[in-house]
Amino acid sequence: MPTFEVATPQRTYQAVVERGLVSRAASYLPEKARRLFVVTTEDVWKLHGQTLERGLAGRSFSVVFFRGGEGRKRLGEVERMAEEMVSLGADRSSLLLAFGGGVATDVGGFLAAVFMRGIPVIQIPTTLLAQVDAGVGGKTGVNLVAGKNLVGAFHQPLAALIDPEVLSTLPEREYRAGLYEVIKCGVIRSPELFRLMSEQVDAVLGHAPDAVDRMIAESVRIKAEVVSADEREGDLRRILNFGHTYGHALEAETGYARFLHGEAVAFGMRAATHLALLTGLLEAEDARRIIDTVDRYGPIPTLEGVSAEAIVNRLASDKKTLQGKVHFVLPERIGQVRIVSGVDQSAVVEAARATLG
Ligand SMILES: NC(=O)c1ccc[n+]([C@@H]2O[C@H](COP(=O)([O-])OP(=O)(O)OC[C@H]3O[C@@H](n4cnc5c(N)ncnc54)[C@H](O)[C@@H]3O)[C@@H](O)[C@H]2O)c1
Ligand SMILES: [Zn+2]
């Protein structure tokens, strides 16, 4: 069973990747009797609630429902759920289980971070994106009208329980969106994972357990390693943003409505790859392999009506902009990236234009 240690100043914990893990969740609960609160969405509970219930092995728990959706990732929802927890008898010694996609794990994690100044949380992510990204690393938060994830906290879980089996019910489009984050992990740090994603497309798209489990485990290993070296987004953690600079700009430009996050990252990886090629950082053969592999998992929704200028104008207002400078994570070769700032503006526009086609 692949288990990866996440060592942060806040806490050291295990991220476990194993089929059927949800039905064995009890073995990861602390011995001490604590009241358990499962924060989840109705769809996930309907599909997998019975399995988790079995996994809790007779421990009593309460379910706090969250209606889900990026638009509900708001402070108001956190307040409502906190009130509900109090009315259900939650106190400082309670334990929260965040069970769902990245929206639920971000909101549930944040609720745990602030409820009575912080109670422990176990993350049980149920989308591919949440399994390889949101559920590991301790970033939690909610959106403001002004932007995504602008209020939040670092709150590391007691454990991250990643069960690839729950992905069998995931809508195809959500699954493919998560696959782009897996490709990202390969490009930034693992030629082996990249090879799996480029050579076993049919197995991956067909949910072949061996390929799926390997790609998730390798992605979680990378996330655990990066977060352990750098919990709070210094240079190393920023490599996880490969494809996200242009990607966030595309999401914002299309009002967060046309593209799923992972699909925007697919666009962003292609644009960053073009940029790396234009700036002479990356060889043409590697650029071709990255772009081909991203395309094999497509298509993403149409880019019609989006202009290169509009994308580039959005870049400057990205949250990850540091002191007014746009930083790009650019591949040098497959498995290695570099953080680059001060890139020539005309190349930035040209890369966007080439990607928009
Ligand atoms: N904290 C972090 O480090 C981090 C990293 C990446 C992304 N995120 C956040 O994650 C969010 C996106 O997460 P997401 O892509 O998982 O979206 P999501 O949470 O909205 O889930 C997508 C949909 O799938 C449903 N679903 C979840 N699991 C399912 C299953 N097993 N079967 C069927 N349906 C299922 C959800 O209820 C939802 O309707 C964003 O808000 C983003 O900011 C956070
Ligand atoms: Zn992402």
Coordinates of C-alpha atoms and ligand atoms in Angstrom, one line a residue:
M1 CA 0.0 0.0 0.0
P2 CA 1.7 3.3 -1.0
T3 CA 1.9 5.6 1.9
F4 CA 3.7 8.9 1.7
E5 CA 4.9 11.0 4.6
V6 CA 4.0 14.7 4.6
A7 CA 6.3 16.4 7.0
T8 CA 5.4 20.0 7.7
P9 CA 6.3 22.3 10.6
Q10 CA 2.6 22.0 11.7
R11 CA 2.4 18.2 11.6
T12 CA 3.7 15.1 10.0
Y13 CA 1.1 12.8 8.6
Q14 CA 0.5 10.0 6.1
A15 CA -1.1 10.3 2.7
V16 CA -2.3 6.8 1.9
V17 CA -3.3 5.6 -1.6
E18 CA -5.2 2.4 -1.5
R19 CA -8.2 0.8 -3.2
G20 CA -11.1 0.3 -0.8
L21 CA -9.5 2.6 1.8
V22 CA -12.8 4.5 2.5
S23 CA -14.3 1.2 3.8
R24 CA -11.4 0.9 6.2
A25 CA -11.3 4.6 7.4
A26 CA -11.7 3.7 11.1
S27 CA -8.1 2.5 11.4
Y28 CA -6.9 6.0 10.7
L29 CA -9.0 7.6 13.4
P30 CA -7.3 8.6 16.6
E31 CA -7.9 6.2 19.5
K32 CA -9.3 8.8 21.8
A33 CA -13.1 9.0 21.5
R34 CA -14.0 12.1 19.7
R35 CA -17.3 13.2 18.1
L36 CA -17.0 12.7 14.4
F37 CA -18.5 15.1 11.8
V38 CA -18.5 14.3 8.2
V39 CA -18.6 17.3 5.9
T40 CA -19.8 16.3 2.5
T41 CA -22.0 17.0 -0.5
E42 CA -25.3 15.2 -1.1
D43 CA -24.1 13.6 -4.4
V44 CA -21.0 12.2 -2.9
W45 CA -22.9 11.0 0.2
K46 CA -25.5 9.3 -1.9
L47 CA -22.8 7.5 -4.0
H48 CA -20.3 6.6 -1.3
G49 CA -21.8 7.4 2.1
Q50 CA -22.7 3.8 2.9
T51 CA -19.1 2.8 2.2
L52 CA -17.8 5.5 4.5
E53 CA -20.3 4.5 7.1
R54 CA -19.1 0.9 6.9
G55 CA -15.6 2.3 7.1
L56 CA -16.3 4.1 10.4
A57 CA -17.0 0.7 11.9
G58 CA -19.8 1.5 14.3
R59 CA -18.3 4.8 15.5
S60 CA -21.1 7.3 15.8
F61 CA -21.0 10.4 13.6
S62 CA -23.0 13.3 12.3
V63 CA -23.2 14.4 8.6
V64 CA -23.1 18.1 7.9
F65 CA -24.1 18.7 4.3
F66 CA -22.6 21.3 2.1
R67 CA -24.4 22.1 -1.1
G68 CA -21.2 22.2 -3.1
G69 CA -20.2 24.1 -6.2
E70 CA -17.4 26.7 -6.6
G71 CA -20.1 29.4 -5.9
R72 CA -20.8 28.0 -2.5
K73 CA -17.2 28.0 -1.4
R74 CA -17.9 31.1 0.8
L75 CA -17.6 32.3 4.3
G76 CA -21.3 32.3 4.7
E77 CA -21.4 28.5 4.2
V78 CA -18.6 28.0 6.7
E79 CA -20.6 30.0 9.3
R80 CA -23.8 28.1 8.6
M81 CA -22.0 24.7 9.0
A82 CA -20.2 25.9 12.2
E83 CA -23.6 26.8 13.7
E84 CA -24.9 23.4 12.7
M85 CA -22.0 21.6 14.3
V86 CA -22.6 23.5 17.5
S87 CA -26.2 22.6 17.5
L88 CA -25.2 18.9 16.9
G89 CA -23.0 19.1 20.0
A90 CA -19.5 19.6 18.4
D91 CA -16.8 20.9 20.7
R92 CA -13.1 21.4 20.8
S93 CA -12.4 17.7 20.9
S94 CA -14.5 16.9 17.8
L95 CA -12.9 15.6 14.6
L96 CA -14.0 16.5 11.1
L97 CA -13.8 14.3 8.0
A98 CA -13.9 16.3 4.8
F99 CA -15.3 13.9 2.2
G100 CA -15.8 15.1 -1.4
G101 CA -14.2 17.0 -4.2
G102 CA -11.8 19.8 -3.9
V103 CA -14.5 22.3 -3.0
A104 CA -15.7 20.2 -0.1
T105 CA -12.1 19.4 1.1
D106 CA -11.2 23.2 0.9
V107 CA -14.3 24.3 2.7
G108 CA -14.3 21.4 5.2
G109 CA -10.6 21.9 5.9
F110 CA -11.2 25.6 6.5
L111 CA -14.1 24.9 8.8
A112 CA -11.9 22.6 10.8
A113 CA -9.1 25.3 10.8
V114 CA -11.4 27.9 12.4
F115 CA -14.0 26.0 14.4
M116 CA -13.2 26.7 18.0
R117 CA -9.8 28.0 16.8
G118 CA -9.1 24.7 15.1
I119 CA -10.1 21.0 15.3
P120 CA -8.4 18.2 13.5
V121 CA -9.5 17.1 10.1
I122 CA -9.0 13.9 8.0
Q123 CA -9.1 14.6 4.3
I124 CA -10.9 12.0 2.2
P125 CA -10.9 13.4 -1.4
T126 CA -13.2 11.9 -3.9
T127 CA -12.4 13.6 -7.3
L128 CA -9.1 12.9 -9.1
L129 CA -8.2 16.5 -8.8
A130 CA -8.7 16.5 -5.0
Q131 CA -6.9 13.2 -4.7
V132 CA -3.7 14.4 -6.4
D133 CA -3.9 18.0 -5.3
A134 CA -6.4 19.6 -2.9
G135 CA -6.6 16.8 -0.4
V136 CA -2.8 16.8 0.4
G137 CA -0.8 19.8 1.6
G138 CA -3.0 21.6 4.1
K139 CA -4.2 24.6 2.0
T140 CA -7.8 25.3 2.9
G141 CA -10.1 28.3 2.1
V142 CA -13.0 30.0 0.5
N143 CA -13.6 32.5 -2.2
L144 CA -14.3 36.2 -2.1
V145 CA -16.2 38.2 -4.7
A146 CA -12.8 39.7 -5.5
G147 CA -11.2 36.4 -6.3
K148 CA -10.8 32.7 -5.6
N149 CA -9.3 31.3 -2.4
L150 CA -8.6 34.8 -1.0
V151 CA -9.5 33.8 2.6
G152 CA -8.0 30.6 4.0
A153 CA -5.6 28.9 6.3
F154 CA -2.9 26.3 6.3
H155 CA -4.4 23.4 8.3
Q156 CA -2.7 20.1 7.8
P157 CA -4.9 17.0 8.2
L158 CA -4.3 14.1 10.5
A159 CA -4.2 12.0 7.4
A160 CA -5.2 12.0 3.8
L161 CA -7.1 8.9 2.7
I162 CA -7.1 8.4 -1.0
D163 CA -9.2 5.7 -2.4
P164 CA -9.0 5.4 -6.2
E165 CA -12.2 3.2 -6.2
V166 CA -14.5 6.2 -5.6
L167 CA -13.4 7.6 -8.9
S168 CA -15.6 5.0 -10.7
T169 CA -18.6 7.3 -10.3
L170 CA -16.9 10.5 -11.3
P171 CA -18.3 12.2 -14.4
E172 CA -15.9 11.6 -17.4
R173 CA -15.2 15.4 -17.8
E174 CA -14.2 15.8 -14.2
Y175 CA -11.9 12.8 -14.5
R176 CA -10.2 14.1 -17.5
A177 CA -9.8 17.6 -15.9
G178 CA -8.0 15.8 -13.0
L179 CA -5.7 14.0 -15.5
Y180 CA -4.2 17.3 -16.6
E181 CA -3.0 17.9 -13.0
V182 CA -1.4 14.4 -13.2
I183 CA 0.4 15.3 -16.4
K184 CA 1.5 18.5 -14.7
C185 CA 3.1 16.4 -11.9
G186 CA 5.0 14.4 -14.5
V187 CA 6.3 17.5 -16.3
I188 CA 7.5 19.2 -13.2
R189 CA 9.1 16.3 -11.4
S190 CA 8.7 12.8 -12.8
P191 CA 9.7 11.6 -16.3
E192 CA 8.4 8.2 -15.3
L193 CA 4.9 9.5 -14.5
F194 CA 5.0 11.6 -17.8
R195 CA 5.8 8.4 -19.7
L196 CA 2.9 6.6 -18.1
M197 CA 0.6 9.4 -19.1
S198 CA 1.9 9.6 -22.6
E199 CA 2.2 5.9 -23.3
Q200 CA -0.9 4.5 -21.6
V201 CA -3.6 6.9 -22.7
D202 CA -6.2 4.1 -23.3
A203 CA -5.6 2.4 -19.9
V204 CA -5.8 5.8 -18.1
L205 CA -8.9 6.9 -19.9
G206 CA -10.4 3.5 -19.5
H207 CA -9.9 3.5 -15.7
A208 CA -7.6 0.5 -15.8
P209 CA -6.9 0.0 -12.0
D210 CA -3.1 -0.6 -12.4
A211 CA -2.5 2.6 -14.4
V212 CA -4.9 4.7 -12.3
D213 CA -3.4 3.6 -9.0
R214 CA 0.1 4.2 -10.2
M215 CA -0.6 7.6 -11.6
I216 CA -2.3 8.7 -8.4
A217 CA 0.4 7.3 -6.1
E218 CA 3.1 9.0 -8.1
S219 CA 1.3 12.3 -8.1
V220 CA 0.6 12.1 -4.4
R221 CA 4.3 11.2 -3.8
I222 CA 5.3 14.3 -5.6
K223 CA 2.8 16.5 -3.8
A224 CA 3.9 15.1 -0.5
E225 CA 7.6 15.6 -1.3
V226 CA 7.1 19.2 -2.5
V227 CA 4.9 20.2 0.5
S228 CA 7.3 18.5 2.9
A229 CA 10.2 20.6 1.6
D230 CA 8.2 23.8 1.4
E231 CA 4.8 24.1 3.1
R232 CA 4.2 27.7 2.4
E233 CA 4.9 28.3 -1.3
G234 CA 8.5 29.3 -1.4
D235 CA 10.3 28.5 -4.6
L236 CA 9.8 24.8 -4.5
R237 CA 6.0 24.7 -3.9
R238 CA 5.6 27.2 -6.7
I239 CA 6.6 24.5 -9.2
L240 CA 3.1 23.0 -8.6
N241 CA 1.8 26.1 -10.5
F242 CA 3.1 24.9 -13.8
G243 CA 0.3 25.7 -16.3
H244 CA -1.5 27.8 -13.7
T245 CA -0.4 31.3 -14.6
Y246 CA -1.9 31.2 -18.1
G247 CA -4.6 28.8 -16.8
H248 CA -5.9 31.1 -14.1
A249 CA -5.9 34.0 -16.6
L250 CA -8.1 31.8 -18.9
E251 CA -10.4 30.9 -16.1
A252 CA -10.9 34.5 -15.0
E253 CA -11.3 35.7 -18.6
T254 CA -14.1 33.2 -19.2
G255 CA -15.8 34.0 -15.9
Y256 CA -15.0 30.6 -14.3
A257 CA -17.9 29.2 -16.4
R258 CA -16.5 27.7 -19.5
F259 CA -13.6 25.6 -18.3
L260 CA -13.1 23.3 -15.4
H261 CA -9.9 24.2 -13.5
G262 CA -8.0 21.2 -14.9
E263 CA -9.0 22.1 -18.4
A264 CA -7.7 25.7 -17.9
V265 CA -4.5 24.1 -16.7
A266 CA -4.3 22.1 -19.9
F267 CA -4.4 25.4 -21.8
G268 CA -1.9 26.9 -19.4
M269 CA 0.6 24.0 -19.8
R270 CA 0.4 24.3 -23.5
A271 CA 1.0 28.1 -23.3
A272 CA 3.9 27.7 -20.8
T273 CA 5.4 25.1 -23.1
H274 CA 5.2 27.4 -26.1
L275 CA 6.8 30.1 -23.9
A276 CA 9.6 27.8 -22.8
L277 CA 10.3 27.0 -26.4
L278 CA 10.2 30.7 -27.5
T279 CA 12.7 31.6 -24.7
G280 CA 15.0 28.8 -25.7
L281 CA 14.6 27.0 -22.4
L282 CA 13.1 23.8 -23.9
E283 CA 14.0 21.7 -26.9
A284 CA 11.4 21.3 -29.6
E285 CA 11.1 17.6 -29.2
D286 CA 10.2 17.8 -25.5
A287 CA 7.8 20.6 -26.2
R288 CA 6.1 18.5 -28.8
R289 CA 5.8 15.6 -26.4
I290 CA 4.2 17.7 -23.7
I291 CA 1.7 19.3 -26.0
D292 CA 0.9 16.0 -27.7
T293 CA 0.3 14.3 -24.4
V294 CA -2.0 17.2 -23.1
D295 CA -3.9 17.0 -26.4
R296 CA -4.4 13.2 -26.1
Y297 CA -6.6 13.8 -23.1
G298 CA -8.7 16.5 -24.8
P299 CA -10.5 18.2 -26.2
I300 CA -11.1 21.0 -23.8
P301 CA -14.0 23.4 -24.5
T302 CA -13.6 25.9 -27.3
L303 CA -11.2 28.8 -26.9
E304 CA -13.3 30.9 -29.4
G305 CA -13.7 34.6 -28.5
V306 CA -10.7 34.6 -26.1
S307 CA -7.9 36.9 -27.2
A308 CA -4.2 36.7 -26.4
E309 CA -4.2 40.3 -25.3
A310 CA -7.1 39.7 -22.8
I311 CA -5.2 36.7 -21.4
V312 CA -2.0 38.6 -21.0
N313 CA -3.8 41.5 -19.3
R314 CA -5.1 39.1 -16.7
L315 CA -1.7 37.8 -15.9
A316 CA -0.7 40.8 -14.0
S317 CA -3.6 40.5 -11.6
D318 CA -3.0 36.9 -10.6
K319 CA -2.8 36.3 -6.9
K320 CA 0.5 34.5 -7.3
T321 CA 2.1 37.6 -8.8
L322 CA 4.9 38.6 -6.5
Q323 CA 5.6 42.3 -6.1
G324 CA 4.0 43.1 -9.4
K325 CA 6.2 40.6 -11.3
V326 CA 4.6 37.7 -13.3
H327 CA 6.4 34.5 -12.6
F328 CA 6.2 31.6 -15.0
V329 CA 7.0 27.9 -14.2
L330 CA 8.7 26.8 -17.4
P331 CA 9.8 23.3 -18.4
E332 CA 13.5 22.9 -19.1
R333 CA 13.0 19.2 -19.9
I334 CA 10.4 16.7 -19.0
G335 CA 10.7 16.2 -15.3
Q336 CA 12.3 19.5 -14.6
V337 CA 11.0 23.1 -14.4
R338 CA 12.4 26.5 -13.6
I339 CA 10.7 29.6 -12.2
V340 CA 11.3 32.5 -14.4
S341 CA 10.4 36.1 -14.1
G342 CA 11.0 39.1 -16.4
V343 CA 10.1 37.2 -19.5
D344 CA 9.9 39.4 -22.6
Q345 CA 6.3 40.6 -23.0
S346 CA 6.2 39.9 -26.7
A347 CA 7.1 36.3 -26.1
V348 CA 4.3 36.1 -23.4
V349 CA 1.8 37.4 -25.9
E350 CA 3.1 35.2 -28.7
A351 CA 2.9 32.0 -26.6
A352 CA -0.7 32.8 -25.8
R353 CA -1.5 33.5 -29.4
A354 CA 0.1 30.2 -30.5
T355 CA -1.9 28.3 -28.0
L356 CA -5.2 30.0 -28.9
G357 CA -4.5 28.8 -32.4
Ligands
LIG1 N1 -6.3 23.2 -1.4 C1 -5.6 23.0 -2.5 O1 -4.3 22.8 -2.4 C2 -6.3 22.9 -3.8 C3 -5.6 22.4 -4.9 C4 -6.3 22.3 -6.1 C5 -7.6 22.7 -6.2 N2 -8.2 23.2 -5.1 C6 -9.7 23.6 -5.1 O2 -10.4 22.4 -5.5 C7 -11.6 22.9 -6.1 C8 -12.0 22.1 -7.3 O3 -12.1 20.7 -6.9 P1 -12.8 19.6 -7.8 O4 -12.3 19.7 -9.2 O5 -12.7 18.3 -7.1 O6 -14.3 20.1 -7.9 P2 -15.6 19.8 -7.0 O7 -15.3 19.7 -5.6 O8 -16.6 20.9 -7.4 O9 -16.1 18.4 -7.6 C9 -16.7 18.3 -8.9 C10 -18.0 17.6 -8.8 O10 -17.9 16.2 -8.6 C11 -18.7 15.8 -7.6 N3 -18.0 14.6 -7.0 C12 -17.0 14.5 -6.1 N4 -16.6 13.3 -6.0 C13 -17.4 12.5 -6.8 C14 -17.4 11.1 -7.0 N5 -16.5 10.3 -6.5 N6 -18.3 10.6 -7.9 C15 -19.2 11.5 -8.5 N7 -19.2 12.8 -8.3 C16 -18.3 13.3 -7.4 C17 -18.7 17.0 -6.7 O11 -19.8 16.9 -5.7 C18 -18.9 18.1 -7.7 O12 -20.2 18.2 -8.1 C19 -11.4 24.4 -6.4 O13 -12.2 25.1 -5.5 C20 -10.0 24.6 -6.1 O14 -9.7 25.9 -5.7 C21 -7.6 23.3 -3.9
ZN2 ZN -4.5 23.2 -10.1

